[in-house]
Short mmCIF file of C-alpha atoms and ligand atoms in Angstrom, two decimals:
data_model
loop_
_atom_site.label_atom_id
_atom_site.label_comp_id
_atom_site.label_asym_id
_atom_site.label_seq_id
_atom_site.Cartn_x
_atom_site.Cartn_y
_atom_site.Cartn_z
CA MET A 1 97.09 -137.50 -182.49
CA PRO A 2 93.41 -136.76 -181.73
CA PHE A 3 90.96 -139.64 -181.83
CA GLN A 4 89.74 -140.36 -185.37
CA ARG A 5 86.91 -142.80 -184.71
CA VAL A 6 84.13 -141.45 -182.55
CA LEU A 7 80.84 -142.55 -181.07
CA ILE A 8 78.27 -139.89 -180.17
CA VAL A 9 75.55 -140.85 -177.67
CA ALA A 10 72.74 -138.30 -177.95
CA ASP A 11 69.93 -137.60 -175.48
CA ILE A 12 67.28 -134.89 -175.55
CA GLU A 13 66.92 -133.44 -172.02
CA GLY A 14 70.19 -131.52 -172.19
CA SER A 15 69.85 -130.56 -175.86
CA SER A 16 69.10 -127.02 -176.96
CA GLY A 17 65.38 -127.36 -177.76
CA CYS A 18 64.10 -129.21 -174.68
CA TRP A 19 62.86 -126.69 -172.12
CA ASN A 20 60.20 -128.66 -170.23
CA TYR A 21 59.01 -132.20 -169.51
CA ALA A 22 56.58 -132.17 -172.46
CA ALA A 23 59.51 -131.66 -174.84
CA SER A 24 61.08 -134.88 -173.58
CA SER A 25 57.79 -136.84 -173.90
CA PHE A 26 56.78 -138.94 -176.90
CA LEU A 27 54.42 -137.43 -179.50
CA THR A 28 53.98 -133.94 -178.10
CA PRO A 29 54.29 -130.78 -180.23
CA GLU A 30 57.13 -129.63 -177.96
CA TRP A 31 58.92 -132.93 -178.54
CA ALA A 32 58.74 -132.54 -182.32
CA ASN A 33 60.47 -129.16 -182.04
CA ALA A 34 63.01 -130.55 -179.60
CA CYS A 35 63.85 -133.33 -182.09
CA ALA A 36 64.66 -130.67 -184.70
CA ASP A 37 66.94 -128.77 -182.31
CA MET A 38 68.61 -131.93 -180.97
CA THR A 39 69.36 -132.81 -184.59
CA LYS A 40 70.93 -129.37 -185.14
CA ASP A 41 73.12 -129.82 -182.04
CA VAL A 42 74.38 -133.19 -183.26
CA GLN A 43 74.89 -131.89 -186.79
CA ALA A 44 76.99 -128.97 -185.47
CA VAL A 45 79.28 -131.42 -183.67
CA VAL A 46 79.41 -133.84 -186.61
CA GLN A 47 80.38 -131.04 -189.01
CA ALA A 48 83.13 -129.77 -186.72
CA LEU A 49 84.56 -133.28 -186.34
CA LEU A 50 84.44 -133.99 -190.07
CA ARG A 51 86.12 -130.68 -190.88
CA ALA A 52 88.90 -131.59 -188.46
CA GLY A 53 89.48 -134.90 -190.24
CA VAL A 54 87.63 -137.36 -188.00
CA THR A 55 87.11 -140.39 -190.22
CA ASP A 56 84.41 -142.46 -188.50
CA ILE A 57 81.37 -141.14 -186.65
CA ILE A 58 78.52 -143.25 -185.30
CA VAL A 59 75.64 -141.35 -183.70
CA LYS A 60 73.56 -143.36 -181.25
CA ASP A 61 70.10 -141.89 -180.59
CA PHE A 62 69.51 -142.74 -176.94
CA HIS A 63 66.29 -141.06 -175.78
CA ARG A 64 63.01 -142.91 -175.10
CA THR A 65 62.27 -144.96 -178.25
CA GLY A 66 65.72 -144.16 -179.70
CA TYR A 67 64.06 -142.29 -182.61
CA ASN A 68 64.42 -138.56 -182.06
CA LEU A 69 67.15 -137.48 -184.47
CA LEU A 70 66.30 -136.70 -188.09
CA PRO A 71 69.08 -138.60 -189.91
CA GLU A 72 68.36 -136.82 -193.22
CA LYS A 73 69.51 -133.54 -191.59
CA ILE A 74 72.82 -134.96 -190.39
CA ASP A 75 75.86 -135.19 -192.69
CA HIS A 76 75.60 -138.58 -194.36
CA ARG A 77 79.27 -139.33 -193.67
CA ALA A 78 78.18 -139.95 -190.07
CA ARG A 79 76.09 -143.06 -189.46
CA VAL A 80 73.00 -142.38 -187.36
CA ASP A 81 72.06 -145.52 -185.44
CA SER A 82 68.48 -145.19 -184.16
CA GLY A 83 66.55 -147.48 -181.83
CA TYR A 84 67.72 -149.91 -179.18
CA ALA A 85 69.59 -153.15 -179.76
CA LEU A 86 69.86 -156.25 -177.60
CA GLY A 87 73.60 -156.52 -178.19
CA PRO A 88 76.53 -156.77 -178.38
CA ILE A 89 76.29 -153.78 -176.05
CA PRO A 90 72.87 -153.85 -174.34
CA GLY A 91 70.80 -150.99 -175.73
CA MET A 92 73.61 -149.55 -177.84
CA GLY A 93 74.37 -152.34 -180.24
CA ASP A 94 77.65 -152.28 -182.15
CA PRO A 95 80.05 -149.42 -181.31
CA GLY A 96 82.13 -150.10 -184.42
CA LYS A 97 85.79 -149.24 -184.02
CA ALA A 98 85.17 -146.15 -181.91
CA GLN A 99 88.08 -144.94 -179.77
CA ALA A 100 86.19 -142.24 -177.90
CA VAL A 101 82.62 -141.42 -176.93
CA LEU A 102 80.98 -138.00 -176.71
CA PHE A 103 77.79 -137.71 -174.64
CA LEU A 104 75.51 -134.93 -175.92
CA GLY A 105 72.32 -133.64 -174.29
CA LEU A 106 72.36 -135.78 -171.16
CA HIS A 107 70.85 -134.94 -167.77
CA ALA A 108 71.50 -135.12 -164.02
CA ALA A 109 70.84 -138.21 -161.87
CA SER A 110 67.60 -139.12 -160.08
CA GLY A 111 67.37 -137.51 -156.67
CA THR A 112 69.65 -134.57 -157.51
CA ASP A 113 69.21 -130.97 -158.64
CA GLY A 114 69.34 -130.18 -162.30
CA PHE A 115 67.05 -130.00 -165.32
CA LEU A 116 64.67 -133.01 -165.60
CA PRO A 117 67.01 -135.15 -163.47
CA HIS A 118 66.52 -138.91 -163.73
CA THR A 119 68.41 -142.19 -163.88
CA MET A 120 66.79 -144.57 -166.39
CA THR A 121 63.26 -143.24 -165.75
CA SER A 122 61.56 -140.41 -163.87
CA ARG A 123 59.69 -143.09 -161.88
CA LEU A 124 62.84 -143.59 -159.81
CA ALA A 125 63.22 -141.03 -157.01
CA ALA A 126 66.89 -141.86 -156.46
CA VAL A 127 69.52 -144.44 -157.37
CA ARG A 128 72.51 -144.63 -155.03
CA VAL A 129 75.66 -146.65 -155.52
CA ASN A 130 77.76 -146.98 -152.39
CA GLY A 131 75.76 -144.05 -151.06
CA ALA A 132 76.35 -141.67 -154.00
CA PRO A 133 73.84 -140.69 -156.73
CA LEU A 134 74.31 -142.66 -159.95
CA SER A 135 74.27 -140.84 -163.31
CA GLU A 136 73.41 -142.60 -166.56
CA VAL A 137 76.69 -141.42 -168.07
CA SER A 138 78.62 -143.70 -165.70
CA LEU A 139 76.47 -146.67 -166.73
CA PHE A 140 76.86 -145.94 -170.45
CA ALA A 141 80.61 -145.31 -170.16
CA SER A 142 81.03 -148.61 -168.32
CA LEU A 143 79.19 -150.49 -171.09
CA LEU A 144 81.68 -149.07 -173.61
CA ALA A 145 84.79 -149.63 -171.48
CA PRO A 146 85.37 -153.29 -172.48
CA TYR A 147 85.77 -152.01 -176.06
CA GLY A 148 88.50 -149.61 -174.94
CA ILE A 149 86.28 -146.59 -175.68
CA ARG A 150 87.20 -143.49 -173.71
CA PRO A 151 84.50 -141.13 -172.40
CA VAL A 152 86.04 -137.79 -173.37
CA PHE A 153 83.12 -135.33 -173.57
CA PHE A 154 79.81 -134.63 -171.84
CA SER A 155 77.19 -131.94 -172.28
CA GLY A 156 74.07 -131.28 -170.20
CA CYS A 157 72.83 -128.88 -167.50
CA PRO A 158 75.47 -127.57 -165.01
CA ALA A 159 74.46 -130.14 -162.34
CA ALA A 160 74.70 -132.97 -164.88
CA CYS A 161 78.16 -131.75 -165.93
CA ARG A 162 79.34 -131.65 -162.31
CA GLN A 163 78.10 -135.20 -161.74
CA ALA A 164 79.76 -136.44 -164.94
CA ALA A 165 83.07 -134.91 -163.82
CA VAL A 166 82.80 -136.72 -160.47
CA GLY A 167 81.89 -140.06 -162.06
CA ILE A 168 84.45 -139.80 -164.85
CA PRO A 169 87.54 -137.87 -163.72
CA GLY A 170 89.10 -135.86 -166.53
CA ILE A 171 86.06 -135.81 -168.85
CA SER A 172 85.56 -132.47 -170.65
CA THR A 173 82.17 -130.85 -170.09
CA TYR A 174 80.09 -128.13 -171.75
CA SER A 175 76.92 -126.99 -170.02
CA ILE A 176 73.56 -125.56 -171.00
CA ASP A 177 71.79 -123.44 -168.39
CA LYS A 178 68.02 -123.83 -168.58
CA GLN A 179 67.06 -121.89 -165.46
CA THR A 180 66.10 -118.75 -167.36
CA GLY A 181 64.10 -120.45 -170.13
CA PRO A 182 64.46 -120.33 -173.91
CA GLU A 183 63.77 -116.59 -174.28
CA GLY A 184 67.02 -114.88 -175.13
CA PHE A 185 68.89 -118.17 -175.44
CA ASP A 186 71.29 -117.94 -178.37
CA ALA A 187 71.13 -121.50 -179.73
CA GLN A 188 73.57 -120.84 -182.54
CA ALA A 189 76.28 -119.44 -180.29
CA TRP A 190 75.71 -122.24 -177.78
CA ARG A 191 75.98 -124.87 -180.52
CA GLN A 192 79.22 -123.34 -181.75
CA GLY A 193 80.68 -123.69 -178.25
CA LEU A 194 79.39 -127.25 -178.06
CA ALA A 195 81.09 -128.16 -181.33
CA GLN A 196 84.36 -126.50 -180.28
CA GLY A 197 84.34 -128.26 -176.92
CA ALA A 198 83.57 -131.62 -178.49
CA LEU A 199 86.38 -131.19 -181.01
CA ALA A 200 88.93 -130.13 -178.37
CA SER A 201 88.05 -133.19 -176.25
CA LEU A 202 89.36 -135.52 -178.96
CA ALA A 203 92.91 -134.61 -177.95
CA ASN A 204 92.19 -135.72 -174.38
CA HIS A 205 94.14 -138.94 -173.98
CA ALA A 206 94.22 -138.63 -170.20
CA VAL A 207 90.71 -140.08 -169.71
CA ARG A 208 90.74 -143.86 -169.56
CA PRO A 209 87.85 -146.22 -170.32
CA LEU A 210 85.71 -146.16 -167.16
CA ASP A 211 86.50 -148.86 -164.65
CA GLY A 212 83.01 -150.01 -163.69
CA ASN A 213 84.09 -152.76 -161.34
CA GLY A 214 82.55 -152.96 -157.89
CA PRO A 215 81.27 -154.57 -155.85
CA PHE A 216 78.59 -151.97 -155.25
CA ASN A 217 75.84 -151.56 -152.70
CA VAL A 218 72.86 -150.30 -154.66
CA GLU A 219 69.70 -148.59 -153.38
CA VAL A 220 66.85 -147.79 -155.77
CA PHE A 221 64.00 -145.59 -154.49
CA PHE A 222 60.63 -145.29 -156.23
CA ARG A 223 58.66 -142.09 -156.66
CA ASP A 224 55.41 -143.98 -156.04
CA GLY A 225 56.72 -145.30 -152.73
CA ALA A 226 56.60 -148.59 -150.85
CA ALA A 227 53.91 -150.30 -152.98
CA GLU A 228 56.07 -149.91 -156.10
CA ALA A 229 59.18 -151.03 -154.18
CA LEU A 230 57.35 -154.15 -153.00
CA LYS A 231 56.36 -155.03 -156.59
CA ALA A 232 59.94 -154.64 -157.83
CA ALA A 233 61.31 -156.61 -154.87
CA ARG A 234 58.90 -159.50 -155.52
CA ARG A 235 59.43 -159.49 -159.27
CA TRP A 236 63.20 -159.48 -159.17
CA ARG A 237 63.85 -161.16 -155.78
CA LEU A 238 65.36 -158.10 -154.16
CA GLU A 239 65.33 -156.86 -150.60
CA GLN A 240 62.74 -154.15 -150.00
CA CYS A 241 63.48 -151.36 -147.57
CA GLY A 242 60.73 -148.75 -147.28
CA ASP A 243 60.31 -146.86 -150.55
CA GLY A 244 63.17 -148.72 -152.18
CA VAL A 245 64.97 -151.94 -152.92
CA ARG A 246 68.53 -152.80 -152.01
CA PHE A 247 71.01 -155.22 -153.56
CA GLU A 248 74.69 -155.85 -154.16
CA ILE A 249 76.14 -156.04 -157.65
CA ARG A 250 79.57 -156.80 -159.11
CA ASP A 251 79.91 -154.03 -161.70
CA LEU A 252 78.18 -151.15 -163.52
CA PRO A 253 77.34 -153.09 -166.74
CA ALA A 254 75.48 -155.65 -164.59
CA LEU A 255 73.77 -152.78 -162.79
CA PHE A 256 72.62 -151.33 -166.13
CA LEU A 257 70.93 -154.64 -166.95
CA THR A 258 69.34 -154.92 -163.51
CA LEU A 259 68.05 -151.33 -163.60
CA SER A 260 66.67 -151.87 -167.13
CA ARG A 261 64.75 -154.85 -165.82
CA ILE A 262 63.46 -153.08 -162.73
CA CYS A 263 62.36 -150.03 -164.73
CA TYR A 264 60.91 -151.52 -167.91
CA LEU A 265 60.47 -155.30 -167.70
CA ARG A 266 58.95 -158.27 -165.92
CA PRO A 267 60.55 -161.71 -165.63
CA ALA A 268 57.93 -163.30 -167.91
CA TRP A 269 58.74 -160.78 -170.66
CA LEU A 270 62.45 -161.65 -170.92
CA PRO A 271 62.04 -164.45 -173.51
CA LEU A 272 59.80 -162.14 -175.57
CA LEU A 273 62.34 -159.34 -175.88
CA PRO A 274 63.67 -160.37 -179.31
CA LEU A 275 60.07 -160.10 -180.57
CA ALA A 276 59.12 -156.98 -178.67
CA LEU A 277 62.13 -154.91 -179.67
CA PRO A 278 61.26 -154.72 -183.40
CA LEU A 279 57.74 -153.59 -182.44
CA TYR A 280 59.16 -150.94 -180.15
CA ARG A 281 61.41 -149.74 -182.97
CA LEU A 282 58.39 -149.60 -185.28
CA MET A 283 56.60 -147.41 -182.77
CA GLY A 284 59.65 -145.15 -182.56
CA ARG A 285 59.90 -144.83 -186.34
CA ALA A 286 56.17 -144.04 -186.62
CA GLY A 287 56.52 -141.38 -183.92
CA LEU A 288 59.44 -139.75 -185.69
CA GLN A 289 57.49 -139.75 -188.96
CA TRP A 290 54.69 -137.91 -187.13
CA ALA A 291 57.26 -135.38 -185.88
CA ARG A 292 58.57 -134.90 -189.43
CA HIS A 293 55.10 -134.12 -190.79
CA ARG A 294 54.46 -131.72 -187.98
CA LEU A 295 57.76 -129.92 -188.50
CA LYS A 296 57.00 -129.52 -192.21
CA ARG A 297 53.61 -127.97 -191.45
CA LEU A 298 54.83 -125.72 -188.64
CA PRO A 299 58.50 -124.79 -188.81
CA ALA A 300 60.14 -125.02 -185.38
CA PRO A 301 60.58 -121.69 -183.60
CA SER A 302 64.25 -120.77 -183.55
CA PHE A 303 65.42 -119.31 -180.28
ZN1 ZN B 401 66.42 -138.84 -172.45
#
């Protein structure tokens, strides 16, 4: 029996309307168009799942502010969950009763080939765990594992798909090749394949929830070099080595928290997070409203 209760984690870099860095940035014209196309990708998958009898769908918007999808354009039987939450799952909030997770529109890891590769932020040049590049999909899957949620499907550029398959053996993948640019790209046909692949993955009972247990040796390298590494090392009491910091950690969920801190926070800010998060969500909502107005004035080009 295919999984009936599904979580979709949606990012923008590997979605069908993001063809350059500007389209992944907040409040750019390219981003507004990419939001529209990312929404169409998710809607194609949601419709296919609903038609096949999937009963519960939660869509987690997981790019930048967490406000990129246009919920009014997604079948209302799916619940679109925008913005970040402090818990119960850090960032993601409540996964409901999901049995399986589908990752749509993700990207390759920092320090690897691929389209707009990064882990957490483009300010990191590389993140290595026991010597191997770390993809976000492994972090996210590990956060969901204690809830018994199986990572069954991944879509992104070919390099991102290869990395997902290494990090999560048995996961189904569906790629989008962005090397040739948007000209001649058949978004509708690609979306159809995406929806078919996502649907087929729900029969994949071979993939288990990801075992994120270590211990792991972690190296984090900064694009801005040693000065940035020194700041992070001092802030978070880590060992600096050249352009990076090094530390040991027990599991991937703990690593997600540590990387979130290194990338976005300072120790003094931690007690303020419950206050800051609503403001960040407000900013995200305002940005999406701007995108909506823009899309109404200038319909997105359809490739
Ligand atoms: Zn993203």
